[in-house]
Coordinates of C-alpha atoms and ligand atoms in Angstrom, one line a residue:
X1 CA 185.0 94.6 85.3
X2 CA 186.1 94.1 81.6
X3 CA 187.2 97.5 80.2
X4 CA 186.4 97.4 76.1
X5 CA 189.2 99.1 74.4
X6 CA 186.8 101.5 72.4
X7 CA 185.9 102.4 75.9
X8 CA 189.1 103.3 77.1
X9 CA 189.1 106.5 74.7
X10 CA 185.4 107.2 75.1
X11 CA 184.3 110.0 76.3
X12 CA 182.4 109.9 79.7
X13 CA 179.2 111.5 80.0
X14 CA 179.1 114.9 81.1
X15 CA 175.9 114.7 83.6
X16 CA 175.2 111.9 85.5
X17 CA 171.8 112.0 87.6
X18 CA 171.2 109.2 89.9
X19 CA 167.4 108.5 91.7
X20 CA 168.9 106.6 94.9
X21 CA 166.9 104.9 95.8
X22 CA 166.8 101.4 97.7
X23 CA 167.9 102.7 101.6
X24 CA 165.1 101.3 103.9
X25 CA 165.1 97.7 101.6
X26 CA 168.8 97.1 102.6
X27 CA 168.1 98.4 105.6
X28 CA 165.1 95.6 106.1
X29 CA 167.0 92.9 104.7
X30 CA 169.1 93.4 107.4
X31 CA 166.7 93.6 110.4
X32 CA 167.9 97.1 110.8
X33 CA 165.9 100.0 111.1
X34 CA 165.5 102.4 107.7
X35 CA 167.9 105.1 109.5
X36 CA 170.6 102.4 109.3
X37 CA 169.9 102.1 105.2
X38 CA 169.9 106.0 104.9
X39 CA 173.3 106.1 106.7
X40 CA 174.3 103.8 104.6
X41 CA 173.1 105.8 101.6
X42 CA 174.8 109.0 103.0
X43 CA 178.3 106.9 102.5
X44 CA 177.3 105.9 99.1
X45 CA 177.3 109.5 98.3
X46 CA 180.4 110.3 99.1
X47 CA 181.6 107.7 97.3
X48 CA 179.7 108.1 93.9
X49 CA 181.3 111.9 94.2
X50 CA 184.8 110.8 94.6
X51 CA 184.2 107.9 92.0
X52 CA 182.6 110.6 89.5
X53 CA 186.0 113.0 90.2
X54 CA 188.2 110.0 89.0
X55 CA 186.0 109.1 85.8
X56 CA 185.9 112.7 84.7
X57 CA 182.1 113.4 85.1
X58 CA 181.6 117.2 85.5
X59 CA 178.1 117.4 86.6
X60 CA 176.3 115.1 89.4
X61 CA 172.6 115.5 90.4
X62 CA 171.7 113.5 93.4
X63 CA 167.9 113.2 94.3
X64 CA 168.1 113.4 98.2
X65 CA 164.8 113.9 99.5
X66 CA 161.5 114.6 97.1
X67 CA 158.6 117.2 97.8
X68 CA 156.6 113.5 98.3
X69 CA 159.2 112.5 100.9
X70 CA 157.0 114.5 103.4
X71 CA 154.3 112.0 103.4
X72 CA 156.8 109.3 105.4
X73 CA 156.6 109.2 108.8
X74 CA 157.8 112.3 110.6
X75 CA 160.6 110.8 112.4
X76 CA 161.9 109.2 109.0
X77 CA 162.0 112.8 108.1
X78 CA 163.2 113.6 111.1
X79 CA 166.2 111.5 110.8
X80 CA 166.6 112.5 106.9
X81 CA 167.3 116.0 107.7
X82 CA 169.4 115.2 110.3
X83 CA 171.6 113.2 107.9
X84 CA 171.6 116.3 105.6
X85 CA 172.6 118.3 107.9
X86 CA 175.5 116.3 109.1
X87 CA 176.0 115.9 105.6
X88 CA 176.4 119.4 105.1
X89 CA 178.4 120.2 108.0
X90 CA 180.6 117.3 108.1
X91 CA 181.5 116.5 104.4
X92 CA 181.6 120.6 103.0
X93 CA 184.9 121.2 104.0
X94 CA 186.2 118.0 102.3
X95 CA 184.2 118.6 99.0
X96 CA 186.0 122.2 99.1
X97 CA 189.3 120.5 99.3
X98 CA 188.0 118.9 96.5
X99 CA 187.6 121.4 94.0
X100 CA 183.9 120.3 94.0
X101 CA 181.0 123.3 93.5
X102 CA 178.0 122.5 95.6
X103 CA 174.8 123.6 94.6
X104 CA 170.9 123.0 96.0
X105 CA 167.8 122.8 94.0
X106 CA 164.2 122.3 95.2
X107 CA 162.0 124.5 97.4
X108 CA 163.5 125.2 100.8
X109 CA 161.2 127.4 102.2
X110 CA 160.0 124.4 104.5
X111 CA 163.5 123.3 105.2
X112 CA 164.4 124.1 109.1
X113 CA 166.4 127.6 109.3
X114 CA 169.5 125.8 110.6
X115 CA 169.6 123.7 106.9
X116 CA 168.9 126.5 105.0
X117 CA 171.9 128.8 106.6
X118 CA 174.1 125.6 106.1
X119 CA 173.2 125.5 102.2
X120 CA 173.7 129.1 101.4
X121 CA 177.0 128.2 103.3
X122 CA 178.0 125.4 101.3
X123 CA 177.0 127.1 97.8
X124 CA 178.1 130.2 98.9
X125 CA 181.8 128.5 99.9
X126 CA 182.0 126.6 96.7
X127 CA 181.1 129.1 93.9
X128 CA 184.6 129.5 92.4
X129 CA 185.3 126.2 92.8
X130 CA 185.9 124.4 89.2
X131 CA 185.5 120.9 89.3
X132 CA 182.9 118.6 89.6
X133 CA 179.4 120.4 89.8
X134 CA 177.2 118.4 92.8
X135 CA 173.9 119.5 93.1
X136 CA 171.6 118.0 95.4
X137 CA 167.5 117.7 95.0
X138 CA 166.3 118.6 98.3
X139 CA 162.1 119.1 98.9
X140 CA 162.6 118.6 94.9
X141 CA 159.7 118.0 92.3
X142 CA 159.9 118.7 89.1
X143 CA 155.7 119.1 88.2
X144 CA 156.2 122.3 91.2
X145 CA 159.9 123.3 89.1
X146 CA 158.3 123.3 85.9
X147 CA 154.9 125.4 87.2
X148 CA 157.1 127.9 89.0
X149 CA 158.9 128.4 85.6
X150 CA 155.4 129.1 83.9
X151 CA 154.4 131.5 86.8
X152 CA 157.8 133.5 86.7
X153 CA 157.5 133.3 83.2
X154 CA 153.8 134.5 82.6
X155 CA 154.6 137.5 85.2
X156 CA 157.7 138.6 83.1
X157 CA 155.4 138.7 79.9
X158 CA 152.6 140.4 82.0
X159 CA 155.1 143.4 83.0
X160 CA 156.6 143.3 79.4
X161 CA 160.0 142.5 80.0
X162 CA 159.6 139.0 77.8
X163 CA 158.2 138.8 74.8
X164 CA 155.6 135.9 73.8
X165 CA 157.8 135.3 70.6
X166 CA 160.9 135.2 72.3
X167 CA 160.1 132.3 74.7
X168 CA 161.9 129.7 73.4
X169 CA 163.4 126.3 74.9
X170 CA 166.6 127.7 76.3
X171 CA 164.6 130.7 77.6
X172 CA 162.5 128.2 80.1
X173 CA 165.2 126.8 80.9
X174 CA 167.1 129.6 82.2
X175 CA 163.7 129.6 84.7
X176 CA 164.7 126.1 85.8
X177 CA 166.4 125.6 89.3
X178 CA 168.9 123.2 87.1
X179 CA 170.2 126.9 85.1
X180 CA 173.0 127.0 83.6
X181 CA 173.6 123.4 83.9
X182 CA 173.8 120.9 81.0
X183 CA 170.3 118.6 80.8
X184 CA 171.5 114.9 82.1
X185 CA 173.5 112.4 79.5
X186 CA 172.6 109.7 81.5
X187 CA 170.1 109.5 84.6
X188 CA 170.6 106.4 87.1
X189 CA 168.2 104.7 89.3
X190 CA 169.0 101.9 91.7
X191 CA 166.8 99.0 93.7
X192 CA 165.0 98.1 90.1
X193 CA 162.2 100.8 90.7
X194 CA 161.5 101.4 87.1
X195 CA 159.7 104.9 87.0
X196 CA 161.2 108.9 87.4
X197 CA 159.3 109.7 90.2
X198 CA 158.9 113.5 89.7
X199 CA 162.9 114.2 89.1
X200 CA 164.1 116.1 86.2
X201 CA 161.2 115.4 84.1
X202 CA 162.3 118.5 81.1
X203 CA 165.8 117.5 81.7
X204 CA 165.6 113.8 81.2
X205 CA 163.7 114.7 77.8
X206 CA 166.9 113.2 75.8
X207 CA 168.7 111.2 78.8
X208 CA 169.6 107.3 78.6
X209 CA 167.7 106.3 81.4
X210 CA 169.7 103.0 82.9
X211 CA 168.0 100.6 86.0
X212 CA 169.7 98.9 88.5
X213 CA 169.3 96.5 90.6
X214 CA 171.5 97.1 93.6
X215 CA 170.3 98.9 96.2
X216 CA 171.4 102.7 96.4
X217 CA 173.8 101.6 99.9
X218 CA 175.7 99.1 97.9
X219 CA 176.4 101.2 95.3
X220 CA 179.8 101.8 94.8
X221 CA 182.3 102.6 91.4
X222 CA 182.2 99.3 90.5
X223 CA 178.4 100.2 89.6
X224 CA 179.2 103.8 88.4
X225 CA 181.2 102.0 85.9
X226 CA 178.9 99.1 84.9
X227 CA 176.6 102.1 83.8
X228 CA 179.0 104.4 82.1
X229 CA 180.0 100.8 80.5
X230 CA 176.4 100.4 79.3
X231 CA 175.8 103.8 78.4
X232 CA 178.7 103.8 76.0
X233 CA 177.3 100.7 74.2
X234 CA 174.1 103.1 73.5
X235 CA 172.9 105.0 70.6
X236 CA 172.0 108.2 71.0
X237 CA 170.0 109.8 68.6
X238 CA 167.8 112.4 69.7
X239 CA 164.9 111.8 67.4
X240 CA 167.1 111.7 64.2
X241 CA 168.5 108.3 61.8
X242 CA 172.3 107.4 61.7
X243 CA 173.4 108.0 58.0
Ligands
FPP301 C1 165.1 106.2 98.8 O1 165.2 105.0 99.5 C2 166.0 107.1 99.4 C3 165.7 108.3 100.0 C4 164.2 108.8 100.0 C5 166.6 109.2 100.6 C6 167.9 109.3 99.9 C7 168.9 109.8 100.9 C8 170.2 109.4 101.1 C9 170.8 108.5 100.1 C10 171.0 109.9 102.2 C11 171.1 111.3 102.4 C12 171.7 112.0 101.2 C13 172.6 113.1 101.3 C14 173.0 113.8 100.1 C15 173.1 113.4 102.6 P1 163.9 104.4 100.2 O2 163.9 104.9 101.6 O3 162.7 104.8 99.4 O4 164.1 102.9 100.1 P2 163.0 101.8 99.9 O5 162.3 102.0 98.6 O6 163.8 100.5 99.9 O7 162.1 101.9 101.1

């Protein structure tokens, strides 16, 4: 791909979120069954997160499995959180090495206890750690995220320990699961799906959202960079005129 030399000195975005989706199509094309195009998808992971540690992003959000993802067929979510756990127990270690902090957002209390001892694991491991900030959306939806802010919110005012006045943007967000990290730059989506599907919906509020046509298994850096390409060529913004 043609580097521009502008580019060369531009700064990369600082959050990339990426909806991957595309698995069970590639899978299809193939013949294969849709546990084949997860698998698939599991590799692309890792190597969006490498790809992400050599372009200098320093926050990833990865949307792995939805709060609608239950409504597939059990054993496709049978064989989802199987791939997250050997994910987690096969690919921590490595991201540790990494210098990569590993975080979880979404509702686990459905997750199996097994998953949910291996996530407090992973985050717990790679707290300190200083470079690249992966989170992962597990049983993630942002309607249930943005309601469970109001709730938490509307009890703290209730028991007088917030003030009405004093709720202001960055005060809801500190009830978000994304806290303390930065609202997306740029949010990704592969297969050509054109739509956010529940993810990040207050985040993405000021996001360049780019489309892709690939399919989430064939992504690889070559893609990463295609849309860190295109989101340098945009013009962000947020709401006011360039002089
Ligand atoms: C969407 O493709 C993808 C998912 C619902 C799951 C995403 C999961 C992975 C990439 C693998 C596991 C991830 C980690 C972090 C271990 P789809 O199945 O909806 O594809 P389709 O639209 O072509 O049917």
């Amino acid at each position: 791909m043609q580097v521009l030399e502008s580019e060369q000195f531009a700064k990369p975005p600082t959050h990339i979120a990426i909806i991957m989706d595309g698995n069970g199509r590639w899978a299809s094309a193939r013949g294969l069954p849709r546990v084949a195009g997860h698998q698939r998808g599991a590799e692309a992971v890792r190597v969006v997160v490498e790809s992400c540690r050599d372009l200098g992003i320093s926050y990833l959000t990865l949307y792995a499995f939805s709060s609608e993802n239950w409504n597939r067929p059990p054993s496709e979510v049978d064989d989802l959180m199987a791939l997250l756990r050997h994910y987690l127990r096969r690919e921590i270690v490595e991201l540790h090495g990494n210098n990569v902090r590993v975080r979880f957002i979404g509702n686990r209390a459905p997750l199996a206890q097994d998953i949910n001892s291996l996530i407090d694991e992973a985050e717990s491991k790679t707290s300190d750690n200083s470079g690249l900030t992966l989170t992962i959306a597990v049983n993630y939806g942002s309607h249930n995220e943005i309601l469970g802010a109001c709730k938490s919110i509307a009890v703290a005012v209730a028991d007088g320990s917030l003030s009405l006045d004093s709720i202001t943007e960055e005060v809801f967000d500190r009830y978000l699961d994304t806290v303390n990290t930065p609202p997306p730059d740029l949010l990704i989506r592969t297969s050509g799906e054109k739509r956010l599907s529940n993810f990040l919906l207050w985040q993405l509020a000021y996001s360049e959202l780019i489309f892709m046509d690939a399919l989430w298994p064939d992504f690889t850096k070559r893609q990463l960079e295609e849309a860190v390409s295109e989101y340098h060529g945009r013009d962000r913004r947020y709401g006011a005129r360039n002089a």
